[in-house]
Coordinates of C-alpha atoms and ligand atoms in Angstrom, one line a residue:
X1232 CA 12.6 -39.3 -8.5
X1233 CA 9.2 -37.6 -8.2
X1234 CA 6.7 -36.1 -10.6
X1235 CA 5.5 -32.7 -10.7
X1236 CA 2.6 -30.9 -12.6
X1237 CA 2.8 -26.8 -12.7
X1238 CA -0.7 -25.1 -13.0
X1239 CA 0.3 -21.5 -14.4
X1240 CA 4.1 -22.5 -15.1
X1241 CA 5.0 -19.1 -17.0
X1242 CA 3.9 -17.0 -13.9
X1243 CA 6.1 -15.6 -11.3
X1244 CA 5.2 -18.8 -8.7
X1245 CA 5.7 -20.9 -11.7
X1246 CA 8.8 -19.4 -12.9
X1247 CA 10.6 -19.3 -9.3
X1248 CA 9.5 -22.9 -8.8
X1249 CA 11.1 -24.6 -12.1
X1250 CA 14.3 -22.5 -10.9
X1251 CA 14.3 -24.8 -7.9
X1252 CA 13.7 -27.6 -9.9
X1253 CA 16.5 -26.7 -12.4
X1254 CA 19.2 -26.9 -10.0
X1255 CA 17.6 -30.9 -8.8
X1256 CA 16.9 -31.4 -11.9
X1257 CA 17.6 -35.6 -11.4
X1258 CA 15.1 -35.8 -8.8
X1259 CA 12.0 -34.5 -10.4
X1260 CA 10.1 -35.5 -13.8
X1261 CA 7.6 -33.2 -15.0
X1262 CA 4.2 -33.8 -16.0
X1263 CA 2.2 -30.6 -17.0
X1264 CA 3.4 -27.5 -17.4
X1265 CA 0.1 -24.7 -18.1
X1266 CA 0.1 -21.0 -18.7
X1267 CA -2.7 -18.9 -20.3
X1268 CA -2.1 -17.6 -23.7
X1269 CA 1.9 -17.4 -23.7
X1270 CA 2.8 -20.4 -25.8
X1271 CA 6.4 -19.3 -26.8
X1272 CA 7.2 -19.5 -23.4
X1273 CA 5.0 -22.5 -21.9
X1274 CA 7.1 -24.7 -24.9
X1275 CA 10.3 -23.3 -24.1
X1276 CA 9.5 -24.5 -20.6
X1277 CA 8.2 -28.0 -21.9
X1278 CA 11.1 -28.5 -24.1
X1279 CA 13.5 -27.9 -21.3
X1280 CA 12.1 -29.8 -18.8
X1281 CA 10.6 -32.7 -21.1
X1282 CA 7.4 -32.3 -20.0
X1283 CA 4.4 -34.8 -20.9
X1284 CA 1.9 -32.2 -22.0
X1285 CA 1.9 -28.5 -22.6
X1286 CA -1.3 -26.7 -22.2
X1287 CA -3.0 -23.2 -22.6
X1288 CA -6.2 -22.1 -20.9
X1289 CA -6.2 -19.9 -24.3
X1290 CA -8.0 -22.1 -26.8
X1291 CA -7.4 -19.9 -29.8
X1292 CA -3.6 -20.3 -29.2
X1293 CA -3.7 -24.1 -29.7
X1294 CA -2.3 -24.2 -33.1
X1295 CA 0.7 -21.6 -32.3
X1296 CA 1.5 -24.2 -29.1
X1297 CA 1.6 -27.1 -31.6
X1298 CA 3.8 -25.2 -34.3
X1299 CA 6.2 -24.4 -31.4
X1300 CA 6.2 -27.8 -30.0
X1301 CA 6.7 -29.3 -33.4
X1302 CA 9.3 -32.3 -33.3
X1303 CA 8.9 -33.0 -30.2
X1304 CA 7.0 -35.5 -28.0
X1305 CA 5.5 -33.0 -25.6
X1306 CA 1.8 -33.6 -26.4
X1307 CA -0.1 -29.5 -26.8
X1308 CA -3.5 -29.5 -25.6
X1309 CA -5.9 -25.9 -24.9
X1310 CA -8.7 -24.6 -23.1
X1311 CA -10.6 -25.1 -20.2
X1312 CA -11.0 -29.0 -20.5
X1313 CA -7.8 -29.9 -21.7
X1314 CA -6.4 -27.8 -18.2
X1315 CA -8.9 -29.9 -15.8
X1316 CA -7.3 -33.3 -17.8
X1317 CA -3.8 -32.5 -17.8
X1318 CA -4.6 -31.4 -13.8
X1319 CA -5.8 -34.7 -13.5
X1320 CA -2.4 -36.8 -14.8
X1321 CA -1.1 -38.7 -11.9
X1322 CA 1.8 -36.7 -10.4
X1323 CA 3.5 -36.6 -7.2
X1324 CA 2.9 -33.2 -6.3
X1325 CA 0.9 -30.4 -8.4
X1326 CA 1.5 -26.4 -7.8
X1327 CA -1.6 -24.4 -8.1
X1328 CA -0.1 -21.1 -9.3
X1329 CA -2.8 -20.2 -11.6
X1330 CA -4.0 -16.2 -10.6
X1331 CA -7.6 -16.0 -9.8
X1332 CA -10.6 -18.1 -9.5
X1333 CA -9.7 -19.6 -13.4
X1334 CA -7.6 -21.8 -11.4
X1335 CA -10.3 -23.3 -9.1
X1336 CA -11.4 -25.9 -11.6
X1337 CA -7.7 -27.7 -12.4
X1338 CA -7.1 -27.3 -8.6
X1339 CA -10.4 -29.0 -7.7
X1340 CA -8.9 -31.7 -9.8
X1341 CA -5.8 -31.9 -8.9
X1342 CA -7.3 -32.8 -5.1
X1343 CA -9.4 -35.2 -6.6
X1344 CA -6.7 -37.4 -7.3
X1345 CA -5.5 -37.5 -4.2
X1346 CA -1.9 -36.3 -4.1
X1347 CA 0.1 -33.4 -2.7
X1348 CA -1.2 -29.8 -3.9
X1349 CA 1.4 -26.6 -3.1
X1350 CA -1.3 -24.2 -2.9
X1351 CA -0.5 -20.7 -4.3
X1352 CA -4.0 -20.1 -6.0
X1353 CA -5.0 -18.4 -2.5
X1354 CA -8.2 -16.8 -5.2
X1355 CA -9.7 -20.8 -5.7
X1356 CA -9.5 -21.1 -1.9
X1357 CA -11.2 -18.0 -0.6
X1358 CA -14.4 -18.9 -3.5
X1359 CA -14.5 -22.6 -2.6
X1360 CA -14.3 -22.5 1.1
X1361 CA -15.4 -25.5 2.4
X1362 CA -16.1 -27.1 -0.9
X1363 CA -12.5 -27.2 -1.3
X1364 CA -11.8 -28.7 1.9
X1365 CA -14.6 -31.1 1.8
X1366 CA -12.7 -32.5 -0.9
X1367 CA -9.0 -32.8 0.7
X1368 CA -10.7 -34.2 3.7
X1369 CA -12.6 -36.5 1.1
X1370 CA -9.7 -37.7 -1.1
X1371 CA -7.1 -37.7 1.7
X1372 CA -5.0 -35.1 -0.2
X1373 CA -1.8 -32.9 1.5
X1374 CA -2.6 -29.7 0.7
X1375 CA 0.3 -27.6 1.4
X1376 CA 0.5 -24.1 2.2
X1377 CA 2.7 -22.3 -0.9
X1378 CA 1.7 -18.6 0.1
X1379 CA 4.4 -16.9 2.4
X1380 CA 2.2 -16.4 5.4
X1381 CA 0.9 -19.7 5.6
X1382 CA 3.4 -21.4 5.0
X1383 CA 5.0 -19.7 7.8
X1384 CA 1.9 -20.8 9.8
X1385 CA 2.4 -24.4 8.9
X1386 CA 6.0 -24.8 10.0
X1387 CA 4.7 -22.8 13.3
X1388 CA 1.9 -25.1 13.6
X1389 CA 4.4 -28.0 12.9
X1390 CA 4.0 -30.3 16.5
X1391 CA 1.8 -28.5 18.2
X1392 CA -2.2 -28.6 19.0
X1393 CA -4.6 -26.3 17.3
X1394 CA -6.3 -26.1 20.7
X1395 CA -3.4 -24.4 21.9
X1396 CA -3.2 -21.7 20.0
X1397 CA -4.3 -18.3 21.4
X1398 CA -3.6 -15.9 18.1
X1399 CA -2.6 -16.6 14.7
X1400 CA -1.0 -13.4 13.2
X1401 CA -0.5 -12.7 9.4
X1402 CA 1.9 -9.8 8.5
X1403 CA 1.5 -7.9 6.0
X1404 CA 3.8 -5.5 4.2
X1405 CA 1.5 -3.2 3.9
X1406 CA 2.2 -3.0 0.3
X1407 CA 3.5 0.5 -1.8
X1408 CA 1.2 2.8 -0.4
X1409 CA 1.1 2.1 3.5
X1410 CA 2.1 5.9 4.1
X1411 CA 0.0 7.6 1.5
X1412 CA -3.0 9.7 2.4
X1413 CA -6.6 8.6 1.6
X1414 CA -5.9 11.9 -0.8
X1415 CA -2.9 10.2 -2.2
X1416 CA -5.0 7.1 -2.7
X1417 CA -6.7 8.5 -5.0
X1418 CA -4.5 9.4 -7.6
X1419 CA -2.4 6.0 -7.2
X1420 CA -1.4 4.6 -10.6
X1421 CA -1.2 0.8 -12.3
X1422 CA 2.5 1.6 -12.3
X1423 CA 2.9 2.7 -8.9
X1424 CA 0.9 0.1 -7.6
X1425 CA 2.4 -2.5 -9.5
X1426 CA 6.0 -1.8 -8.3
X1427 CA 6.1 -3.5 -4.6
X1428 CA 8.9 -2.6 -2.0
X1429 CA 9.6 -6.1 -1.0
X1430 CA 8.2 -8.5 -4.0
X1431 CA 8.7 -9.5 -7.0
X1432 CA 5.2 -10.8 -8.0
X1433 CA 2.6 -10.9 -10.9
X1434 CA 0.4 -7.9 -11.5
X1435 CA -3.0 -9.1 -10.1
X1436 CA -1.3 -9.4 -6.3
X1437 CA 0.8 -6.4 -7.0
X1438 CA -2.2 -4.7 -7.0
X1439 CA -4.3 -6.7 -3.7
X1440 CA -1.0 -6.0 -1.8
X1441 CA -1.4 -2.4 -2.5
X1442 CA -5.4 -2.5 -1.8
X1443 CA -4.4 -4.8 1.3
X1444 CA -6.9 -7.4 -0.4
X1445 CA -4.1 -9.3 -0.8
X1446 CA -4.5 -9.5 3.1
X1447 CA -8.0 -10.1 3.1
X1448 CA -7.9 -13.1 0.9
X1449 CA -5.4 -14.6 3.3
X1450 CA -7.2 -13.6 6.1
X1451 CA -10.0 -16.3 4.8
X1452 CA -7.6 -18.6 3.2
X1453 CA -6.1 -18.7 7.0
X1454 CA -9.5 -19.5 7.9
X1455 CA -10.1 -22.5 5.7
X1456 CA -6.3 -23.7 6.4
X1457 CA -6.1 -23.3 10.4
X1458 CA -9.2 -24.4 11.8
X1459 CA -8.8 -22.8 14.8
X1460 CA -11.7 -20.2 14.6
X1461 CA -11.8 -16.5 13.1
X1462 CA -11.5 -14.7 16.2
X1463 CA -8.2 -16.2 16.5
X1464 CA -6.8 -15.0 13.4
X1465 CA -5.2 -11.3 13.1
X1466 CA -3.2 -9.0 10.6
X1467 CA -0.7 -6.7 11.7
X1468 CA 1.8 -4.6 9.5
X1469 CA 5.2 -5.5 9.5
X1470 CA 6.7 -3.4 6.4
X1471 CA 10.2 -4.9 6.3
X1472 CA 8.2 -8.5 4.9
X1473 CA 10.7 -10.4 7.2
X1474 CA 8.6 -12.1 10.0
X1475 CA 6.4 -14.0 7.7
X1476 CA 3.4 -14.6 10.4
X1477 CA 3.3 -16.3 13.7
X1478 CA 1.4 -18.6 16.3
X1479 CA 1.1 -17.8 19.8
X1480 CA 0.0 -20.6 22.1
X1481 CA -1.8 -20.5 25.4
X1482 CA 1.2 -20.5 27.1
X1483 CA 2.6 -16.8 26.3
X1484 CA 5.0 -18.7 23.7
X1485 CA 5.1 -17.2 20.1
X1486 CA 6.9 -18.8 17.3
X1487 CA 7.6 -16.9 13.9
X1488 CA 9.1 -17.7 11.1
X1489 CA 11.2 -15.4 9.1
X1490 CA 13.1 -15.9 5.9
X1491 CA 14.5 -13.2 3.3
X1492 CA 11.4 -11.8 0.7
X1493 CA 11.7 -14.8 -1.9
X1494 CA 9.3 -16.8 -2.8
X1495 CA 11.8 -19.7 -3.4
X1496 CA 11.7 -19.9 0.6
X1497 CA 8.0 -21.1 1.0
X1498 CA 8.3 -23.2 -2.4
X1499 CA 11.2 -25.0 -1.2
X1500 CA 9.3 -25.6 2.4
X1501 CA 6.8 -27.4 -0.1
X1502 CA 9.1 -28.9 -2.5
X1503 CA 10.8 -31.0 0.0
X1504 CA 8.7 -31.4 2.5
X1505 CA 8.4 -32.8 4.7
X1506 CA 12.5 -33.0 4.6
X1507 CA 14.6 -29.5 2.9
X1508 CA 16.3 -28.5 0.3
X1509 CA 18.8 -26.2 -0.5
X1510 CA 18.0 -22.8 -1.6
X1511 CA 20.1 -19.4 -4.1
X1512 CA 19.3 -17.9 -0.4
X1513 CA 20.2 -20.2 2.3
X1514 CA 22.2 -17.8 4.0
X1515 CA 21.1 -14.6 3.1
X1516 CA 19.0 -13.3 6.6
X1517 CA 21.5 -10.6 7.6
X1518 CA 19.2 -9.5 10.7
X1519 CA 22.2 -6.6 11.7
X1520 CA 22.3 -5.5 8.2
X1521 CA 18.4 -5.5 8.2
X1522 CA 18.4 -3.1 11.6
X1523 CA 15.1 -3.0 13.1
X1524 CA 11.7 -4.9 12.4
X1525 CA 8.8 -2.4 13.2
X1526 CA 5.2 -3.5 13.5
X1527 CA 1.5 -1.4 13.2
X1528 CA -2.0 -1.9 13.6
X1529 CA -3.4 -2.2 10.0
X1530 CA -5.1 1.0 9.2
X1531 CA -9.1 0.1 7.8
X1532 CA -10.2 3.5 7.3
X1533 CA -7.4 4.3 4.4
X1534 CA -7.5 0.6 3.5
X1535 CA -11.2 -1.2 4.1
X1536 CA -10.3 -4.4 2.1
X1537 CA -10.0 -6.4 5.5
X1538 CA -12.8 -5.5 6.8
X1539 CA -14.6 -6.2 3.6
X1540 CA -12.9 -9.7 3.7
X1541 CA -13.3 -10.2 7.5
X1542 CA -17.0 -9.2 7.1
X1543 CA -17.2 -12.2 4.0
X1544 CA -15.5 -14.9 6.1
X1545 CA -18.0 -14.2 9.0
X1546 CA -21.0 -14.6 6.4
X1547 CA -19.7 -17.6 4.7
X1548 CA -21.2 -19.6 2.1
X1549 CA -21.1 -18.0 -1.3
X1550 CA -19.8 -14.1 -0.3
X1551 CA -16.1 -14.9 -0.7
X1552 CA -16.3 -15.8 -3.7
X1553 CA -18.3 -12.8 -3.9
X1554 CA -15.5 -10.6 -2.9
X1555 CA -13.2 -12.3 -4.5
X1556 CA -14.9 -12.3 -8.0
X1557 CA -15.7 -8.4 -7.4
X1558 CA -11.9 -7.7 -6.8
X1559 CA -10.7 -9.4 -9.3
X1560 CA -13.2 -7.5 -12.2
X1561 CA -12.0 -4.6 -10.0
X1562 CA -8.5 -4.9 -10.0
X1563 CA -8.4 -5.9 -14.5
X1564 CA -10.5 -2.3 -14.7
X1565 CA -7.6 -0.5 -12.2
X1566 CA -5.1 -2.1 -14.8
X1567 CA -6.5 -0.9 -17.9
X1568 CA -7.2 2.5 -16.3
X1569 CA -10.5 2.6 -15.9
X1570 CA -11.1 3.1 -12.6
X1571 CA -9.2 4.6 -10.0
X1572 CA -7.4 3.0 -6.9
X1573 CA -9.8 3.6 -4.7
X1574 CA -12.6 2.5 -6.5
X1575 CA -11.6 -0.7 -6.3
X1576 CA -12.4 -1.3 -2.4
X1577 CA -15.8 0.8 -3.1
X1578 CA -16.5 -1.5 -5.7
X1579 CA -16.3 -4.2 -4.4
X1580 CA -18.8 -3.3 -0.8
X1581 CA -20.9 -1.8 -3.5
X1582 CA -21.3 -5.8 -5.1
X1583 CA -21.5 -7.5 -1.8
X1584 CA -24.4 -5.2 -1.0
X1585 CA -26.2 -6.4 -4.3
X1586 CA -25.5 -10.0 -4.5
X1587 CA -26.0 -12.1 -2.0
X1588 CA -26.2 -15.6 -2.8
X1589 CA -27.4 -18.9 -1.3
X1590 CA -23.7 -20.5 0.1
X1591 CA -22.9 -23.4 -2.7
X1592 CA -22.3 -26.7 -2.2
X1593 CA -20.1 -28.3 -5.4
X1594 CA -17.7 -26.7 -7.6
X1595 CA -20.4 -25.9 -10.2
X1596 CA -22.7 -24.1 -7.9
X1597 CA -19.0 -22.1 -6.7
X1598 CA -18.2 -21.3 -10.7
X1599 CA -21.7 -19.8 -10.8
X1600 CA -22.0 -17.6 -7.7
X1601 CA -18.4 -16.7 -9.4
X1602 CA -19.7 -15.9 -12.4
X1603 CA -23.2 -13.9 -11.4
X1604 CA -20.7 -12.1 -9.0
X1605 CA -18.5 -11.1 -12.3
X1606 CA -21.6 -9.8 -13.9
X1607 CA -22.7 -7.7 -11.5
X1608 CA -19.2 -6.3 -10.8
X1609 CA -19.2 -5.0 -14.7
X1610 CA -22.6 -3.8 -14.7
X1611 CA -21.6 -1.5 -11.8
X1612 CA -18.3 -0.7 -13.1
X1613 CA -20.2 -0.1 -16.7
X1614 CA -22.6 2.8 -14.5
X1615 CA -25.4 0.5 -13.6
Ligands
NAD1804 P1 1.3 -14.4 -12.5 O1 0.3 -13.4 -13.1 O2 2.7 -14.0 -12.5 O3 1.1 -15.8 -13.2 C1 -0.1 -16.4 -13.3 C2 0.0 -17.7 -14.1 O4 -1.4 -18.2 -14.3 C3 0.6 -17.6 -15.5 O5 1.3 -18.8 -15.8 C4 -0.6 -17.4 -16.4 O6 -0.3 -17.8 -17.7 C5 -1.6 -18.3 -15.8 N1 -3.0 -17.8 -16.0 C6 -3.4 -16.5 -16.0 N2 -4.7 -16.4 -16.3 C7 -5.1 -17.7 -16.5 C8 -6.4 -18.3 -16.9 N3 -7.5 -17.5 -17.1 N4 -6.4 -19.6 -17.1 C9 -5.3 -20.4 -16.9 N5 -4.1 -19.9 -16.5 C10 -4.0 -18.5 -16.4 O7 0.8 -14.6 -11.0 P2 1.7 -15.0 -9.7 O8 2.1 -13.8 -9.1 O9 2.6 -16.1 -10.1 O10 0.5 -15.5 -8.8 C11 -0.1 -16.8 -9.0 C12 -0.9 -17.2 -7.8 O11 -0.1 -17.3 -6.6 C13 -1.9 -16.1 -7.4 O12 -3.1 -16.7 -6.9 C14 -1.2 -15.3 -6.3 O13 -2.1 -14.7 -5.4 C15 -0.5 -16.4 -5.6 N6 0.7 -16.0 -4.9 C16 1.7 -15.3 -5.6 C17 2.8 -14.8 -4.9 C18 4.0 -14.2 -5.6 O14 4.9 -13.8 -5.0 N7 3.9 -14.0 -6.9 C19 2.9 -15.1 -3.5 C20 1.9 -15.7 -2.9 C21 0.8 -16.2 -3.6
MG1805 MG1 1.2 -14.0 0.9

């Protein structure tokens, strides 16, 4: 029997990963289980898995977690602090599947205690950069790729050298609007944008995979997970989302690996690893059914964010968490409708231009570059 924490358990990672663990449910026992302000659900979730502790980031929703937790044993704890602690329980294995750079801190943690991390929270990755992997290397801790792409990297990588590898190539779907006009673009909706052709995912990377930031944030989180250099790393548009990425090697060999659209896939490759599990999909990769798997250059003109992400790796130091902090103040003003689609990609070259910090050098120093970035990002988007 293992133990498991879940950082953002009422999310769509979260959710698809407790239905894994709901059909083993012998072999796991479950530590934390965290969500944001949706109590009624995070203690449904406790209750049914007996978890140890319960916890919202929200700290005004601390009282209605305790009155739906009452009479049981599942401890209810809230806010910022209480998510870095419960972070920090031992555990066998902890998901990061909080959205955005509000995960960084319990995932920090989480690393610090040296056991296994499934890494979805690609957001705390791109801002920390080498902090975060300064402290893997430090504590010793598997960090395991949850995202589809790297994951798919990983079990590429699986045996072989990173010296040997010639390209590293992410697909990407290409998201709803890989056909619409930079015209189009600009009347895009929250709606639209949030319904993907392929996934089923929360609203924040609804909307990146639509901007292709998405792609950019991968591009760096790549770069921090696969040392092998940035002018080894590509993206290339692949809209049927079945080739999950691939590694060619020096050789003229290139391994993919492809897998129907579910995110259960890649969870499962972390779950078990370094063994598997069974899967609702095992055999569900009906490659004549599926036809044809077409491939395109990405198109930077109609979608800059990978440029604007390639350009931030290259820099370093503090500006991806720049352009992620910028995107993500971006993206919640494309949600509420106050901007439009295109904005968003403007907005955030328009903050990289105006903030350029020194590169940071501890998780405090990362939270502030993070936060000054946030600023900015609202004082433009506010007409400043
Ligand atoms: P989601 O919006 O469905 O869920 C997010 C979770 O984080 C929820 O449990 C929510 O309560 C919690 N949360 C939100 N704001 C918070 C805050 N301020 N403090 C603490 N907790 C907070 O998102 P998702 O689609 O599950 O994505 C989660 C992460 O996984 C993201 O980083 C995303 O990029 C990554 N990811 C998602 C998918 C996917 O298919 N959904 C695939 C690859 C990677
Ligand atoms: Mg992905």
């Amino acid at each position: 029997m293992r133990s498991i924490s879940i950082l953002g358990a009422t999310g769509s990672i979260g959710s698809s990963t407790l239905d894994l663990i709901r059909r083993e449910r012998d072999q796991w026992r479950v530590v934390a289980l965290t969500a944001n302000g949706n109590v009624t659900e995070l203690a449904k979730l406790a209750r049914e898995f007996g978890a140890e502790v319960a916890v919202c980031a929200d700290a005004s929703r601390l009282e209605a977690l305790r009155a739906a937790l009452a009479g049981s044993s599942i401890a209810a704890a809230a806010g910022e602090g209480a998510l870095v602690e419960a972070a920090s329980r031992p555990a066998d294995m902890t998901v990061a599947a909080i959205v955005g750079c509000a995960g960084l801190a319990p995932t920090m943690a989480a690393i610090a205690h040296g056991r296994t991390v499934a890494l979805a929270n690609k957001e705390a990755l791109v801002s920390a950069g080498e902090v975060m992997t300064a402290l893997v290397t430090k504590h010793g801790t598997t960090l395991l790729p949850m995202d589809s792409e790297h994951n798919a990297i990983f079990q590429c990588l699986a045996g072989n050298s990173h010296k040997d590898v010639r390209w590293i190539t992410l697909t990407a779907s290409g998201g709803p609007f890989r056909d619409w006009s930079l015209e189009q673009l600009g009347g895009a909706t929250a709606a639209q944008a949030v319904k993907h052709p392929n996934w089923d995912m929360g609203a924040k990377i609804s909307v990146d995979s639509a901007t292709m930031f998405n792609k950019g944030l991968e591009f760096i989180e790549a770069y921090h997970l696969f040392p092998v250099g940035l002018e080894r790393l590509r993206i290339i548009v692949h809209p049927q989302s079945i080739v999950h990425s691939m590694v060619e090697y020096r050789d003229g060999s290139t391994l993919a690996q492809l897998g129907p659209s579910d995110m259960r896939v890649p969870i499962a490759s972390c779950l078990a690893h370094p063994a598997r599990m069974d899967t609702p999909l095992s055999d569900q990769l009906d490659l004549a059914a599926i036809g044809e798997l077409t491939f395109r250059a990405p198109d930077e003109v109609r979608f800059p964010a990978t440029r604007l992400a390639r350009e931030a790796a290259r820099s370093g130091g503090g500006i991806p968490a720049v352009l992620n902090a910028a995107n993500e103040v971006a993206v919640a003003a494309f949600l509420a409708g106050q901007i439009g689609f295109t904005r968003i990609a403007a907005a955030v070259e328009e903050v990289l231009c105006r903030y350029a910090p020194q590169a940071p050098a501890a998780l405090d120093e990362v939270l502030a570059v993070d936060g000054e970035a946030r600023a900015v990002a609202h004082a433009l988007l506010a007409g400043g």
